[in-house]
Amino acid sequence: MNILINSVVPDFTAQTTQGLISFHQWMGQSWTVFFSHPKAFTPVCTTELMALTRLRQEWEKRNTQLIGLSVDSVELDQQWLDDISAHLGQAVPYPVIADIDHRISTVYSMLPHTEYAPAIGQKTQRDYSNTRAVFIIDPDKRLRLSMSYPPEVGRDFGEILRVLDALQLADGQQVETPANWRPGEKVLVPSTVSTPQAEQQFGTVESELAYLRWIKAKPLDSTR
Ligand code: BEZ
């Protein structure tokens, strides 16, 4: 099933490293980053879980909860998270779903094409049982971004934070963000908004082309 941008994401109940959850209830009024990874105790996945843990304050600033998914058991995931926590000297704060029967991976299209499993070292097809999918879900439970990375490439969580900032700015101020935008930089007037309307809301509007108009948005907050 392909989950379309702006649709309400499928709900489910699942066992996680923090107990049984009902997904929509668990999300509450937060933004959510839902991510899958191939396998516990593997190198790329370990760097990803460490990176997500080190960014804890960044997720909190953005009212964003994280939840992972693997096809390993709760017990195995818990051993792995404990190991990472001990290594970092910092607890891994987010739950990991144990999707041992691929029930949720299938609904969220996290599984790769099964006939292709490139042989890297000693890894087998079992090692490729989930792609590195990422879903950003808003407080209305609507999908706002989805990405899928190959197993051998670790994700850039700076990009996920950047998209969260862009979405929160777009929702809050009805603006759009340009290519390679970073917080604090100029943003775009949507084509549905007239120049006088934009001037009323933001002050000066710079018209580079009739259909390419720039404004300075109000800052998200000084810490981003
Ligand atoms: C890894 O996390 O290192 C990994 C997992 C599955 C396939 C390839 C790499």
CSV table of N, CA, C and O and ligand atoms in Angstrom, one decimal, residues 38-39 42-46 120 123 127-128 132 151-152, ligand 1:
chain,number,residue,atom,x,y,z
A,38,PRO,N,16.8,-2.0,9.0
A,38,PRO,CA,16.8,-3.5,8.6
A,38,PRO,C,17.0,-4.4,9.8
A,38,PRO,O,16.4,-5.5,9.8
A,39,LYS,N,17.9,-4.1,10.7
A,39,LYS,CA,18.3,-5.2,11.6
A,39,LYS,C,19.0,-4.7,12.8
A,39,LYS,O,19.9,-3.8,12.7
A,42,THR,N,23.6,-4.1,13.8
A,42,THR,CA,24.3,-3.9,12.5
A,42,THR,C,24.9,-2.5,12.5
A,42,THR,O,24.4,-1.6,13.1
A,43,PRO,N,26.0,-2.3,11.7
A,43,PRO,CA,26.7,-1.1,11.9
A,43,PRO,C,26.0,0.2,11.5
A,43,PRO,O,26.0,1.2,12.3
A,44,VAL,N,25.4,0.2,10.3
A,44,VAL,CA,24.7,1.5,9.9
A,44,VAL,C,23.6,1.8,10.8
A,44,VAL,O,23.4,3.0,11.3
A,45,CYS,N,22.8,0.8,11.1
A,45,CYS,CA,21.6,1.0,12.0
A,45,CYS,C,22.1,1.5,13.4
A,45,CYS,O,21.5,2.4,14.0
A,46,THR,N,23.2,1.0,13.9
A,46,THR,CA,23.7,1.5,15.2
A,46,THR,C,24.1,3.0,15.1
A,46,THR,O,23.7,3.7,16.0
A,120,ILE,N,26.4,-8.2,0.1
A,120,ILE,CA,27.5,-7.4,0.6
A,120,ILE,C,28.1,-8.2,1.8
A,120,ILE,O,27.4,-8.5,2.7
A,123,LYS,N,26.3,-10.8,4.3
A,123,LYS,CA,24.9,-10.5,4.6
A,123,LYS,C,24.0,-11.3,3.6
A,123,LYS,O,24.3,-11.6,2.5
A,127,ASP,N,19.0,-10.0,5.9
A,127,ASP,CA,19.5,-8.7,6.4
A,127,ASP,C,18.8,-7.5,5.7
A,127,ASP,O,18.9,-6.4,6.1
A,128,TYR,N,18.2,-7.8,4.6
A,128,TYR,CA,17.5,-6.7,3.8
A,128,TYR,C,16.0,-6.7,4.0
A,128,TYR,O,15.3,-6.2,3.2
A,132,ARG,N,15.3,1.6,4.9
A,132,ARG,CA,15.3,2.7,5.8
A,132,ARG,C,14.3,3.7,5.5
A,132,ARG,O,14.6,4.7,4.8
A,151,PRO,N,19.5,-0.1,2.4
A,151,PRO,CA,20.1,-0.6,3.7
A,151,PRO,C,21.5,-0.1,3.9
A,151,PRO,O,21.9,0.1,5.1
A,152,GLU,N,22.3,0.0,2.9
A,152,GLU,CA,23.7,0.3,3.1
A,152,GLU,C,24.0,1.8,3.2
A,152,GLU,O,25.2,2.2,3.4
B,1,BEZ,C1,23.7,-2.0,8.7
B,1,BEZ,O1,23.0,-1.5,9.5
B,1,BEZ,O2,25.0,-1.9,8.7
B,1,BEZ,C2,23.1,-2.8,7.6
B,1,BEZ,C3,22.0,-3.6,7.8
B,1,BEZ,C4,21.5,-4.4,6.8
B,1,BEZ,C5,22.1,-4.4,5.5
B,1,BEZ,C6,23.2,-3.6,5.3
B,1,BEZ,C7,23.7,-2.8,6.3
